[in-house]
């Protein structure tokens, strides 16, 4: 908003004209069955649930609610494909199928992007420029590994594990499906995938694509449903590996459930990343990094820079610039190409975020929100910052998974390290300074799996991703991501 | 009984090793280790949970410094451990023999243990190059992944091996900059304590390796559940033990690394993949530009 103090009043009081992405090219069926054994089939118990558009609360489709019976069917289909055509196929040929998926996602990218934004609420700019291209790139990257695994594991022979059960979250529905499926398939496994309850559509569209790509039936199975469907996958004795992305709470339950079984697992769990700004940083770039760190994808990002640690001498300047920048962020229609922050993914998530806004204030922190107007229907949260927080405050320690930033200050390098590492999480971190030596010292000191130096929230298929401490076990992406889907023989 | 004109040998007190010191268990408890004939060979410390917690504190305190030591230095120190062990071969062969090995078995195990230390000493400045990567990301960033020690690792050492199992697991863990708390073989605990004395004489900083003796039934769950431990390695037990360890490990999402059924004397007991097990992969991004 244009105020005398705000140096970033680009709009000068004028509104942006609407620039909506059309959706007439995107086909969404009224009802989706489960994708098992190469076909869409009705759920055994005949139950369905609605998936809605969180931006207007309108129903998009009916989606099958998979039961234990359906999971069992899917696991059997996956086993059959593993014992049959997929297991027998030469690695080189297997790889070509994965390449084919990559290319077909690129061909259908516009449809995927539109549906991703409709079903999940994320801005079309992000689904179009980040989620969908990265999903395609992920398949393309791992496809090439299929016949080169002997170079990835020197001195060992890499064998597939069998049937992988994969449970993915709602924040990057298609991209997470790609992160899970691509390495699993490239390494020769078959898969039962469960998309999140609130965002099943792009996984189902991907199932259609996989059928069109002519993969042998049962190599990929998609079973939609909620938590109990996921639990049925985790506990099914015919599953050899579990890959889960989601909260640390659920990850802990899964790790316990797998105790005493031979199932391998990878867990990508929560985070509470510190974005550390030193006084000698390029401040304007750092402010952009803060905005990207916490407001990207409505803050529904496990590696979000949800804590800002700013050196005391520049704290006032940084916070003022951040507030100015927050005023320019457009919250609204996810399909509008000008939108910066889309809809909160679900009513449940909005309630969780709102409860943390209460908690933060009750704990004595000062809350500031931008003055942007938000639509009347749908689920929305204005970009929010908390200042005056203590290390022990819940908004500092716990993952909120929304556009909410907790700001702390520090004086010395050591204090920044101490505060950065003082949570149970260790997924990611950021550091901003113009000094190379300081960058290396800080990137070595922060106990986290991904560190962005003078940048934030960058992703690439070749770049391993995953956490230290309670942020998880294992890596996804890159050479190191192969390890999750093979067993090594001498 | 010793004949009247002979010298009376001095019996050794087998103590535990915490933070570079050799205390008795704080609990004051012991268990008597007997030979095949039922004769008491030694009173062994029956370590308590409190001993274990103290050992974790020592291991945590020593970890940052040990991780900062150069790979070259860690390699040299492991080599030094091998040198010290070579010099005390007879003692270790003797101890393994009184714990039930034949002379030939004991000889073979001690030789293999020394060689195992040399093997991992050699890996100290090489595993990073084998397992690291520079990642060709599409955007204009320099992106690389390196291994970092996970931190404090607990090891439930193999029960059926007095020395080689313990040394294989300890060496693979500490060579990568981790520190460790080890529960020695319950059946053959003596060599573990004597090995602590070797470590103590080998420039291994206090707290890097902490060795407890005691009962599996009492300590297994603690080794797996402790919230300031980053990974747990277990080398024995059936499904029930695995379940206990893995369930307890979930308290803070620590990896539970199973190394059951490994023949530690064979080459299968030596691999850089054992080093990698207790490492985290850290990926760093930096823009390329002006």
XYZ file of C-alpha atoms in Angstrom:
780
model
C 0.000 0.000 0.000
C 1.225 3.490 -0.763
C 2.169 5.211 2.448
C 4.712 8.004 2.900
C 7.123 5.609 4.642
C 6.823 2.833 2.099
C 9.473 3.105 -0.592
C 7.969 0.247 -2.582
C 4.583 1.665 -3.511
C 4.889 0.600 -7.142
C 1.156 0.543 -7.743
C 0.759 4.182 -6.720
C -2.759 3.476 -5.566
C -3.775 1.724 -8.785
C -5.032 -1.841 -8.678
C -3.623 -4.584 -10.839
C -6.109 -5.722 -13.473
C -7.115 -9.354 -13.093
C -4.902 -11.716 -15.116
C -6.454 -15.122 -14.613
C -5.093 -18.301 -16.140
C -7.871 -20.044 -18.066
C -8.941 -23.469 -16.931
C -11.048 -24.554 -19.923
C -8.131 -26.636 -21.184
C -7.930 -28.643 -17.975
C -10.044 -31.766 -17.758
C -11.195 -32.816 -14.310
C -13.575 -35.767 -14.139
C -16.562 -35.651 -11.815
C -15.389 -38.764 -10.055
C -12.104 -40.672 -9.778
C -11.585 -44.298 -8.863
C -8.349 -45.818 -7.651
C -5.551 -46.490 -10.125
C -4.684 -50.147 -9.539
C -3.112 -52.607 -11.930
C -3.189 -50.137 -14.808
C -6.895 -49.272 -14.582
C -9.115 -46.922 -12.676
C -11.274 -49.112 -10.460
C -14.031 -48.443 -7.946
C -13.090 -48.646 -4.287
C -14.102 -51.934 -2.652
C -16.268 -50.269 -0.047
C -17.686 -47.753 -2.509
C -16.758 -44.720 -0.444
C -15.757 -41.366 -1.911
C -14.819 -37.952 -0.596
C -14.854 -34.461 -2.088
C -11.792 -32.533 -3.042
C -12.407 -28.814 -3.023
C -10.802 -25.655 -4.302
C -9.506 -23.922 -1.161
C -9.757 -20.536 -2.876
C -13.560 -20.673 -3.131
C -14.589 -23.809 -1.211
C -16.234 -25.226 -4.368
C -16.155 -28.936 -5.012
C -13.799 -29.990 -7.817
C -14.349 -33.767 -7.906
C -15.310 -36.874 -5.977
C -12.340 -39.058 -5.165
C -12.283 -42.683 -4.008
C -11.526 -43.369 -0.360
C -9.182 -46.332 -0.405
C -9.620 -48.938 2.302
C -7.358 -51.723 3.512
C -8.892 -53.946 0.855
C -7.930 -51.513 -1.880
C -4.416 -51.104 -0.510
C -4.077 -54.884 -0.490
C -5.195 -55.037 -4.109
C -2.728 -52.324 -5.055
C 0.171 -54.003 -3.248
C -0.637 -57.275 -4.996
C -0.743 -55.526 -8.365
C 2.602 -53.902 -7.598
C 4.077 -57.234 -6.530
C 2.843 -58.883 -9.703
C 4.439 -56.200 -11.842
C 7.661 -56.454 -9.844
C 7.808 -60.223 -10.208
C 6.753 -59.890 -13.830
C 7.434 -57.424 -16.595
C 9.056 -54.634 -14.580
C 11.434 -56.883 -12.685
C 12.447 -58.698 -15.842
C 12.894 -55.600 -17.955
C 16.401 -54.465 -18.830
C 17.440 -51.353 -16.935
C 17.941 -49.454 -20.167
C 14.354 -50.116 -21.244
C 13.006 -49.307 -17.798
C 14.774 -45.977 -18.025
C 13.058 -45.184 -21.299
C 9.654 -45.494 -19.648
C 10.740 -43.019 -16.987
C 12.035 -40.658 -19.684
C 8.664 -40.996 -21.349
C 6.877 -39.848 -18.182
C 9.170 -36.809 -17.999
C 8.379 -35.780 -21.553
C 4.664 -36.299 -21.211
C 4.507 -34.133 -18.080
C 6.179 -31.375 -20.060
C 3.647 -31.837 -22.853
C 0.728 -31.591 -20.445
C 2.342 -29.003 -18.215
C -0.279 -26.316 -18.641
C -3.061 -28.638 -17.552
C -1.069 -29.909 -14.595
C -0.282 -26.357 -13.485
C -3.900 -25.229 -13.636
C -5.175 -28.258 -11.734
C -2.411 -27.961 -9.143
C -3.465 -24.406 -8.388
C -7.175 -25.282 -8.391
C -6.833 -28.215 -6.026
C -4.106 -26.932 -3.718
C -4.443 -23.144 -3.733
C -0.899 -22.299 -4.770
C -0.284 -19.345 -7.119
C -0.315 -20.330 -10.787
C 3.045 -18.596 -11.176
C 4.568 -21.165 -8.837
C 2.820 -24.266 -10.167
C 3.611 -23.173 -13.725
C 7.239 -22.144 -13.188
C 8.349 -24.383 -10.342
C 6.209 -27.409 -9.434
C 5.450 -28.787 -12.877
C 8.784 -28.148 -14.642
C 10.677 -29.534 -11.655
C 8.456 -32.634 -11.601
C 9.249 -33.298 -15.245
C 12.953 -32.603 -14.666
C 12.998 -35.006 -11.727
C 11.740 -37.882 -13.874
C 14.199 -36.941 -16.609
C 17.130 -36.901 -14.164
C 16.389 -40.265 -12.560
C 15.471 -41.924 -15.853
C 19.083 -41.632 -16.871
C 20.272 -43.393 -13.721
C 18.331 -46.593 -14.460
C 21.126 -48.255 -16.434
C 24.036 -46.570 -14.613
C 23.547 -47.670 -11.020
C 26.886 -49.476 -10.881
C 28.546 -46.064 -11.087
C 26.539 -44.735 -8.159
C 27.641 -47.387 -5.675
C 31.324 -48.209 -6.129
C 32.228 -51.691 -4.959
C 28.610 -52.764 -4.545
C 25.791 -54.062 -6.709
C 22.533 -52.148 -6.363
C 19.349 -54.222 -6.358
C 15.766 -52.942 -6.198
C 13.865 -53.355 -2.951
C 10.533 -54.542 -4.351
C 7.267 -52.746 -3.642
C 7.567 -49.210 -2.312
C 4.722 -47.583 -0.376
C 4.882 -43.827 -0.790
C 2.871 -41.286 1.151
C 3.101 -37.688 0.050
C 1.953 -34.321 1.404
C -0.348 -31.635 0.088
C 2.107 -28.780 -0.271
C 3.732 -29.868 -3.560
C 1.372 -32.632 -4.709
C 2.762 -33.369 -8.173
C 6.366 -32.523 -7.357
C 6.402 -34.802 -4.315
C 4.899 -37.594 -6.424
C 7.792 -37.084 -8.836
C 10.376 -37.039 -6.027
C 9.036 -40.364 -4.832
C 8.205 -42.141 -8.068
C 11.175 -41.227 -10.235
C 14.001 -42.787 -8.184
C 11.829 -45.752 -7.176
C 11.038 -46.623 -10.782
C 14.532 -45.907 -12.074
C 15.956 -48.344 -9.517
C 13.490 -51.041 -10.595
C 10.875 -50.930 -7.836
C 7.115 -50.843 -8.213
C 4.990 -48.415 -6.260
C 1.798 -47.834 -4.318
C 1.425 -44.067 -3.979
C -0.987 -42.279 -1.689
C -1.508 -38.594 -2.425
C -2.684 -36.273 0.333
C -6.370 -36.144 1.102
C -6.774 -32.486 0.170
C -4.766 -32.589 -3.066
C -5.311 -35.869 -4.934
C -6.027 -34.542 -8.422
C -2.607 -34.094 -10.004
C -1.525 -37.540 -8.783
C -4.607 -38.971 -10.465
C -3.816 -37.005 -13.622
C -0.313 -38.430 -13.392
C -1.828 -41.919 -13.151
C -3.740 -41.208 -16.388
C -0.489 -40.080 -17.955
C 1.325 -43.196 -16.779
C -1.401 -45.351 -18.320
C -1.066 -43.360 -21.557
C 2.707 -43.837 -21.405
C 2.003 -47.565 -21.527
C 3.876 -48.591 -18.415
C 3.174 -52.227 -17.545
C 0.053 -52.495 -15.351
C 0.767 -52.394 -11.637
C 4.152 -50.662 -11.815
C 2.522 -47.518 -10.423
C -0.660 -47.681 -8.364
C -2.367 -44.639 -6.882
C -4.637 -45.134 -3.886
C -6.357 -41.994 -2.638
C -7.617 -41.565 0.898
C -6.795 -40.128 4.299
C -4.613 -41.145 7.220
C -6.061 -44.630 7.630
C -5.335 -45.401 3.972
C -1.724 -44.365 4.590
C -1.609 -46.519 7.719
C -2.812 -49.504 5.687
C 0.135 -48.998 3.328
C 2.629 -48.634 6.188
C 1.479 -51.819 7.910
C 0.919 -53.970 4.824
C 3.291 -56.943 5.017
C 3.773 -56.986 1.237
C 5.449 -53.573 1.201
C 9.276 -53.509 1.252
C 9.883 -49.823 1.690
C 8.064 -46.793 3.024
C 8.801 -43.295 1.831
C 6.953 -40.608 3.727
C 6.926 -36.842 3.538
C 4.931 -35.003 6.169
C 4.974 -33.926 9.788
C 7.486 -35.123 12.377
C 4.576 -36.330 14.517
C 3.323 -38.709 11.843
C 6.889 -39.657 10.887
C 7.501 -40.780 14.460
C 4.343 -42.929 14.384
C 5.488 -44.500 11.114
C 9.001 -45.189 12.394
C 7.494 -46.912 15.448
C 5.066 -48.885 13.307
C 7.930 -50.162 11.171
C 9.966 -51.300 14.199
C 10.695 -54.999 14.047
C 9.884 -55.261 10.332
C 12.391 -55.534 7.509
C 10.960 -52.527 5.699
C 13.389 -49.795 4.763
C 12.193 -46.262 5.177
C 12.946 -42.672 4.338
C 11.291 -39.842 6.213
C 11.153 -36.214 5.101
C 9.662 -34.405 8.065
C 9.222 -30.970 9.506
C 11.554 -28.025 9.736
C 12.038 -24.662 11.380
C 14.811 -23.154 9.311
C 16.764 -20.137 10.452
C 17.467 -17.535 7.807
C 20.505 -15.713 9.174
C 21.191 -12.147 8.018
C 24.538 -10.595 8.906
C 25.050 -6.850 8.943
C 27.426 -7.094 5.987
C 24.846 -8.808 3.771
C 23.399 -7.183 0.680
C 20.319 -6.083 2.589
C 17.849 -5.663 -0.280
C 18.706 -9.099 -1.637
C 18.450 -10.564 1.830
C 14.960 -9.083 2.227
C 13.947 -10.773 -1.030
C 15.411 -13.971 0.387
C 13.356 -13.620 3.558
C 10.185 -13.072 1.506
C 10.943 -16.054 -0.709
C 11.909 -18.097 2.316
C 8.676 -17.724 4.247
C 5.990 -16.616 1.794
C 6.772 -19.040 -1.050
C 3.820 -21.439 -1.393
C 1.972 -19.701 1.496
C 4.735 -20.924 3.788
C 3.512 -24.486 3.297
C 7.109 -25.589 2.883
C 8.943 -27.932 5.223
C 12.214 -26.123 4.514
C 10.657 -22.634 4.803
C 12.825 -19.959 6.370
C 10.318 -19.586 9.186
C 12.798 -18.039 11.609
C 14.654 -14.861 10.789
C 17.860 -14.267 12.719
C 19.045 -10.759 11.963
C 22.151 -9.097 13.317
C 21.165 -6.440 15.819
C 22.864 -3.517 14.093
C 20.724 -3.893 10.968
C 17.579 -5.347 12.548
C 15.495 -2.153 12.388
C 16.452 -1.543 8.778
C 15.774 -5.125 7.713
C 12.439 -5.335 9.517
C 11.251 -2.019 8.057
C 12.257 -3.081 4.559
C 10.556 -6.410 5.087
C 7.340 -4.703 6.177
C 7.490 -2.439 3.122
C 7.987 -5.446 0.894
C 5.172 -7.378 2.576
C 2.806 -4.534 1.701
C 3.409 -5.207 -1.986
C 2.504 -8.898 -1.785
C -0.769 -9.762 -3.443
C -2.860 -12.355 -1.633
C -5.714 -13.823 -3.620
C -6.901 -15.890 -6.553
C -4.303 -18.622 -7.092
C -5.094 -18.635 -10.808
C -4.250 -14.949 -11.196
C -0.775 -14.555 -12.652
C -0.115 -11.544 -10.408
C -0.843 -13.421 -7.203
C 2.075 -13.810 -4.811
C 0.366 -15.726 -2.027
C -2.487 -18.074 -2.803
C -5.020 -19.844 -0.633
C -4.197 -21.761 2.519
C -4.499 -25.402 1.518
C -7.383 -26.417 3.765
C -9.694 -25.237 6.493
C -7.859 -27.447 8.948
C -4.507 -25.894 8.083
C -5.950 -22.381 8.318
C -7.259 -23.178 11.800
C -3.831 -24.467 12.783
C -2.122 -21.309 11.526
C -4.710 -19.094 13.245
C -4.140 -20.952 16.495
C -0.420 -20.164 16.261
C -1.207 -16.494 15.644
C -3.089 -16.602 18.968
C -0.311 -18.521 20.699
C 2.355 -16.109 19.489
C 0.477 -13.111 20.872
C -0.346 -14.853 24.130
C 3.340 -15.595 24.591
C 3.989 -11.878 24.411
C 5.320 -11.492 20.887
C 4.314 -8.559 18.730
C 2.396 -9.527 15.603
C 2.410 -7.537 12.397
C 0.387 -8.363 9.293
C 0.302 -6.644 5.930
C -2.824 -4.652 5.189
C -3.694 -6.529 2.012
C -7.368 -7.349 1.501
C -8.264 -11.007 1.085
C -11.242 -12.607 -0.680
C -14.382 -13.321 1.330
C -14.737 -17.028 0.619
C -11.868 -19.502 0.738
C -8.989 -19.852 3.196
C -6.518 -17.000 3.508
C -3.778 -15.747 5.739
C -2.078 -12.377 5.396
C 1.708 -12.404 5.488
C 2.591 -12.238 9.163
C 5.677 -11.546 11.248
C 6.309 -11.869 14.971
C 8.952 -9.724 16.654
C 10.077 -9.743 20.253
C 10.064 -13.528 20.449
C 12.152 -15.677 22.783
C 13.975 -18.847 21.789
C 11.588 -20.894 23.899
C 8.415 -19.448 22.319
C 6.301 -21.990 20.509
C 6.269 -19.864 17.357
C 10.082 -20.242 17.364
C 10.246 -23.936 18.220
C 7.285 -25.425 16.349
C 6.500 -25.738 12.682
C 3.523 -23.551 11.735
C 3.480 -24.338 8.014
C 2.017 -21.002 7.022
C 3.108 -17.484 6.006
C 4.256 -16.678 9.526
C 7.784 -15.549 10.350
C 9.344 -15.359 13.823
C 12.085 -12.727 14.044
C 14.965 -12.826 16.505
C 18.141 -10.775 16.667
C 21.724 -11.713 17.449
C 24.998 -9.936 18.098
C 27.806 -12.433 17.539
C 28.402 -15.228 15.082
C 28.302 -17.789 17.891
C 24.966 -16.501 19.161
C 23.511 -16.909 15.674
C 24.742 -20.512 15.493
C 23.430 -21.285 18.963
C 19.971 -19.935 18.149
C 19.867 -21.462 14.683
C 20.579 -24.942 16.006
C 18.356 -24.681 19.061
C 15.265 -26.517 17.793
C 14.630 -30.241 17.355
C 14.661 -29.746 13.590
C 17.512 -29.682 11.085
C 16.131 -29.569 7.589
C 17.446 -26.368 6.083
C 18.993 -22.998 6.776
C 20.008 -19.753 5.135
C 22.909 -17.373 5.548
C 23.369 -13.918 4.090
C 26.727 -12.147 4.152
C 29.171 -10.779 1.645
C 32.111 -12.529 3.308
C 33.083 -15.845 1.797
C 34.899 -17.101 4.882
C 31.866 -16.340 7.048
C 29.604 -18.167 4.620
C 31.663 -21.324 4.843
C 31.951 -21.155 8.602
C 28.204 -20.692 8.958
C 27.203 -23.317 6.398
C 29.415 -25.765 8.297
C 28.011 -24.751 11.680
C 24.307 -24.999 10.938
C 23.128 -28.548 11.582
C 20.827 -29.011 8.616
C 20.676 -30.975 5.391
C 20.292 -28.087 2.975
C 21.926 -24.703 3.376
C 21.266 -21.793 1.093
C 23.944 -19.124 1.117
C 22.794 -15.759 -0.264
C 19.754 -17.484 -1.746
C 16.833 -19.521 -0.409
C 14.272 -22.168 -1.393
C 16.069 -23.406 -4.499
C 15.433 -26.955 -5.662
C 16.873 -29.146 -8.363
C 16.628 -32.848 -9.246
C 20.395 -33.216 -8.991
C 20.536 -31.679 -5.505
C 20.001 -33.957 -2.483
C 17.329 -32.849 -0.016
C 16.610 -34.070 3.506
C 17.140 -33.365 7.146
C 19.284 -33.816 10.208
C 17.890 -34.494 13.681
C 14.087 -34.732 13.878
C 13.666 -33.518 10.304
C 14.008 -37.027 8.997
C 16.061 -39.927 7.749
C 17.547 -40.217 4.261
C 17.845 -37.978 1.235
C 15.780 -37.402 -1.877
C 17.219 -36.030 -5.074
C 20.592 -36.344 -6.702
C 23.007 -39.216 -6.519
C 22.291 -39.625 -2.812
C 18.571 -40.042 -3.437
C 19.167 -43.374 -5.177
C 20.203 -44.962 -1.911
C 16.632 -44.953 -0.619
C 15.477 -47.375 -3.307
C 18.208 -49.979 -3.488
C 19.812 -52.581 -1.327
C 23.537 -53.025 -1.775
C 25.147 -56.390 -2.314
C 28.835 -57.074 -2.065
C 47.086 -70.984 44.719
C 50.567 -69.927 43.912
C 53.449 -72.017 45.158
C 55.365 -70.586 48.099
C 58.425 -69.520 46.134
C 56.503 -67.993 43.178
C 55.509 -64.421 42.660
C 51.812 -63.582 43.189
C 50.441 -61.995 40.025
C 48.588 -58.702 40.257
C 44.973 -59.102 39.143
C 43.549 -56.341 36.994
C 40.469 -54.358 37.900
C 38.327 -54.008 34.774
C 36.707 -50.599 34.817
C 34.638 -48.628 32.351
C 35.849 -45.767 30.164
C 34.024 -42.423 30.209
C 35.368 -39.067 29.071
C 38.966 -40.299 28.966
C 38.811 -41.583 32.545
C 38.460 -45.053 34.010
C 35.811 -44.881 36.718
C 33.986 -47.793 38.288
C 30.279 -47.825 37.619
C 28.571 -45.179 39.733
C 26.152 -47.895 40.790
C 28.830 -49.960 42.502
C 27.369 -53.118 40.925
C 29.363 -55.865 39.253
C 28.927 -59.180 37.538
C 31.411 -61.999 37.846
C 32.868 -63.270 34.593
C 33.628 -66.959 34.758
C 35.729 -69.212 32.607
C 34.517 -72.545 31.230
C 35.254 -74.268 34.495
C 33.235 -71.768 36.461
C 36.220 -70.025 37.986
C 35.876 -66.256 38.379
C 38.201 -64.419 35.968
C 37.177 -60.901 36.754
C 34.562 -58.730 38.360
C 33.116 -56.652 35.569
C 31.295 -53.349 36.010
C 27.546 -53.662 35.623
C 27.018 -50.160 34.253
C 23.852 -48.272 35.054
C 21.658 -45.915 33.071
C 23.353 -43.078 34.895
C 26.756 -44.270 33.656
C 25.286 -44.280 30.174
C 23.934 -40.750 30.510
C 27.296 -39.571 31.801
C 28.967 -41.207 28.821
C 26.611 -39.434 26.406
C 27.472 -36.104 28.038
C 31.177 -36.887 27.559
C 30.624 -37.973 23.959
C 28.586 -34.844 23.157
C 31.235 -32.629 24.695
C 34.015 -34.224 22.672
C 32.128 -34.325 19.368
C 32.634 -30.815 17.920
C 36.367 -30.884 18.584
C 36.791 -34.366 17.124
C 34.770 -33.425 14.042
C 36.983 -30.371 13.569
C 40.175 -32.428 13.660
C 41.469 -32.776 10.121
C 40.771 -36.000 8.265
C 44.531 -36.518 8.081
C 44.829 -36.253 11.853
C 41.921 -38.628 12.491
C 43.590 -41.096 10.153
C 46.883 -40.762 11.956
C 45.270 -41.249 15.344
C 43.490 -44.415 14.159
C 46.811 -45.634 12.797
C 48.365 -44.896 16.168
C 45.681 -47.038 17.835
C 46.692 -49.902 15.543
C 50.338 -49.412 16.484
C 49.543 -49.535 20.170
C 47.448 -52.654 19.728
C 50.218 -54.349 17.763
C 52.521 -53.759 20.704
C 50.094 -55.413 23.113
C 49.107 -58.365 20.987
C 50.028 -60.919 23.611
C 47.812 -59.352 26.223
C 44.809 -59.368 23.887
C 45.410 -62.903 22.698
C 45.610 -63.999 26.326
C 42.405 -62.207 27.257
C 40.470 -63.637 24.348
C 41.736 -67.084 25.269
C 40.590 -66.895 28.863
C 37.204 -65.718 27.578
C 36.782 -68.857 25.499
C 38.681 -68.484 22.206
C 41.326 -70.985 21.160
C 44.854 -69.653 20.847
C 44.572 -69.756 17.071
C 41.216 -68.005 16.990
C 42.465 -65.346 19.357
C 45.597 -64.776 17.295
C 43.532 -64.398 14.153
C 41.072 -62.015 15.790
C 43.770 -59.726 17.166
C 45.615 -59.636 13.827
C 42.386 -58.846 12.015
C 41.563 -56.122 14.556
C 44.869 -54.374 13.982
C 44.415 -54.598 10.222
C 40.864 -53.287 10.542
C 42.131 -50.172 12.304
C 44.671 -49.595 9.542
C 41.920 -50.093 6.970
C 39.761 -47.347 8.473
C 42.778 -45.105 9.148
C 43.285 -45.188 5.403
C 39.679 -44.212 4.721
C 39.831 -41.101 6.925
C 40.769 -38.728 4.118
C 39.122 -40.643 1.266
C 35.493 -41.513 2.030
C 34.523 -37.856 1.659
C 35.801 -37.845 -1.913
C 34.008 -41.091 -2.716
C 30.630 -40.037 -1.321
C 30.548 -36.281 -1.931
C 29.216 -34.647 -5.061
C 29.161 -31.429 -6.981
C 25.634 -31.257 -8.319
C 25.002 -29.786 -11.772
C 21.866 -27.786 -10.962
C 20.076 -26.039 -13.816
C 20.125 -22.597 -12.234
C 23.169 -20.395 -11.819
C 24.310 -21.801 -8.496
C 27.322 -23.620 -7.198
C 25.856 -26.646 -5.420
C 27.699 -29.354 -3.571
C 26.936 -32.151 -1.135
C 29.347 -33.326 1.521
C 29.168 -35.791 4.367
C 29.097 -34.541 7.937
C 29.202 -36.699 11.054
C 25.754 -37.233 12.504
C 27.096 -36.571 16.016
C 26.901 -39.001 18.923
C 26.422 -42.640 17.950
C 25.657 -45.449 20.383
C 26.898 -48.927 19.536
C 25.593 -52.191 20.965
C 28.709 -54.135 20.032
C 28.489 -57.747 18.803
C 28.123 -60.154 21.666
C 29.917 -63.100 20.123
C 33.122 -61.226 19.382
C 35.266 -59.690 22.077
C 37.423 -57.436 19.966
C 37.040 -57.408 16.180
C 33.316 -56.607 16.250
C 33.792 -53.751 18.659
C 36.777 -52.331 16.801
C 35.109 -52.559 13.377
C 32.083 -50.615 14.582
C 34.000 -48.068 16.622
C 36.537 -47.362 13.873
C 33.871 -46.935 11.177
C 31.992 -44.544 13.450
C 34.774 -42.311 14.759
C 36.796 -42.095 11.556
C 34.007 -39.861 10.215
C 34.110 -37.421 13.141
C 31.402 -38.966 15.316
C 31.890 -39.764 18.956
C 30.466 -42.897 20.478
C 29.243 -44.738 23.533
C 29.728 -48.485 23.226
C 28.203 -51.329 25.182
C 30.803 -54.097 25.117
C 30.049 -57.756 24.559
C 28.320 -59.107 27.630
C 29.944 -62.512 27.239
C 33.430 -61.246 26.390
C 33.806 -57.807 27.968
C 37.456 -57.897 29.013
C 39.077 -57.046 25.684
C 36.835 -53.987 25.373
C 38.169 -52.574 28.609
C 41.749 -53.298 27.620
C 41.064 -51.728 24.240
C 39.976 -48.576 26.089
C 43.453 -48.517 27.616
C 44.918 -48.710 24.111
C 42.717 -45.817 22.983
C 43.784 -43.870 26.031
C 47.426 -44.244 25.041
C 46.828 -43.324 21.398
C 45.995 -39.591 21.273
C 42.285 -40.318 20.926
C 40.805 -37.363 22.834
C 38.866 -38.231 25.966
C 35.143 -38.642 25.313
C 35.500 -39.651 21.661
C 35.083 -43.316 22.561
C 33.303 -44.292 25.765
C 33.046 -47.950 26.659
C 30.623 -49.470 29.126
C 30.270 -53.059 30.293
C 27.006 -54.408 31.582
C 23.757 -56.117 30.750
C 22.029 -55.839 27.393
C 18.677 -56.380 29.037
C 19.263 -53.307 31.166
C 20.748 -50.857 28.671
C 19.564 -51.660 25.140
C 16.490 -49.459 25.256
C 18.427 -46.557 26.787
C 21.068 -46.757 24.062
C 18.297 -46.439 21.487
C 16.015 -43.879 23.123
C 18.376 -41.208 24.500
C 17.299 -37.854 23.079
C 20.853 -36.514 22.711
C 22.023 -39.444 20.619
C 21.919 -39.123 16.822
C 22.093 -42.748 15.706
C 22.137 -46.210 17.256
C 23.999 -49.213 15.844
C 22.966 -52.687 17.000
C 24.702 -55.906 16.079
C 22.748 -58.701 17.756
C 19.340 -59.980 18.624
C 16.266 -61.226 16.900
C 13.108 -59.490 15.881
C 12.242 -58.575 19.446
C 15.478 -56.683 20.029
C 15.165 -54.990 16.650
C 11.662 -53.894 17.531
C 12.751 -52.517 20.911
C 15.666 -50.612 19.395
C 13.720 -49.219 16.461
C 10.723 -48.187 18.524
C 12.897 -46.401 21.054
C 14.924 -44.772 18.271
C 11.753 -43.165 16.933
C 11.566 -40.894 19.994
C 13.851 -38.431 18.230
C 13.770 -39.926 14.707
C 17.283 -41.321 14.985
C 18.339 -43.943 12.463
C 18.596 -47.442 13.961
C 21.336 -49.181 12.029
C 21.177 -52.967 12.064
C 24.432 -54.853 11.593
C 23.239 -58.244 12.666
C 24.676 -61.410 11.215
C 27.893 -59.820 9.974
C 31.006 -61.991 10.042
C 33.307 -59.334 11.456
C 36.442 -61.336 10.769
C 35.685 -61.392 7.058
C 36.015 -58.565 4.558
C 32.257 -58.040 4.861
C 33.028 -56.395 8.190
C 35.074 -53.661 6.511
C 33.453 -51.171 4.166
C 33.238 -47.416 3.586
C 29.467 -47.910 3.519
C 29.730 -48.518 7.263
C 31.303 -45.076 7.577
C 28.553 -43.572 5.455
C 25.851 -45.094 7.682
C 26.577 -42.597 10.440
C 27.045 -39.556 8.215
C 24.535 -36.919 7.165
C 24.551 -35.415 3.688
C 24.696 -31.631 3.698
C 23.959 -29.759 0.491
C 25.003 -26.133 0.081
C 23.790 -23.688 -2.549
C 25.472 -20.444 -3.513
C 24.654 -18.171 -6.424
C 27.212 -17.739 -9.177
C 27.368 -14.122 -10.270
C 28.882 -10.797 -9.468
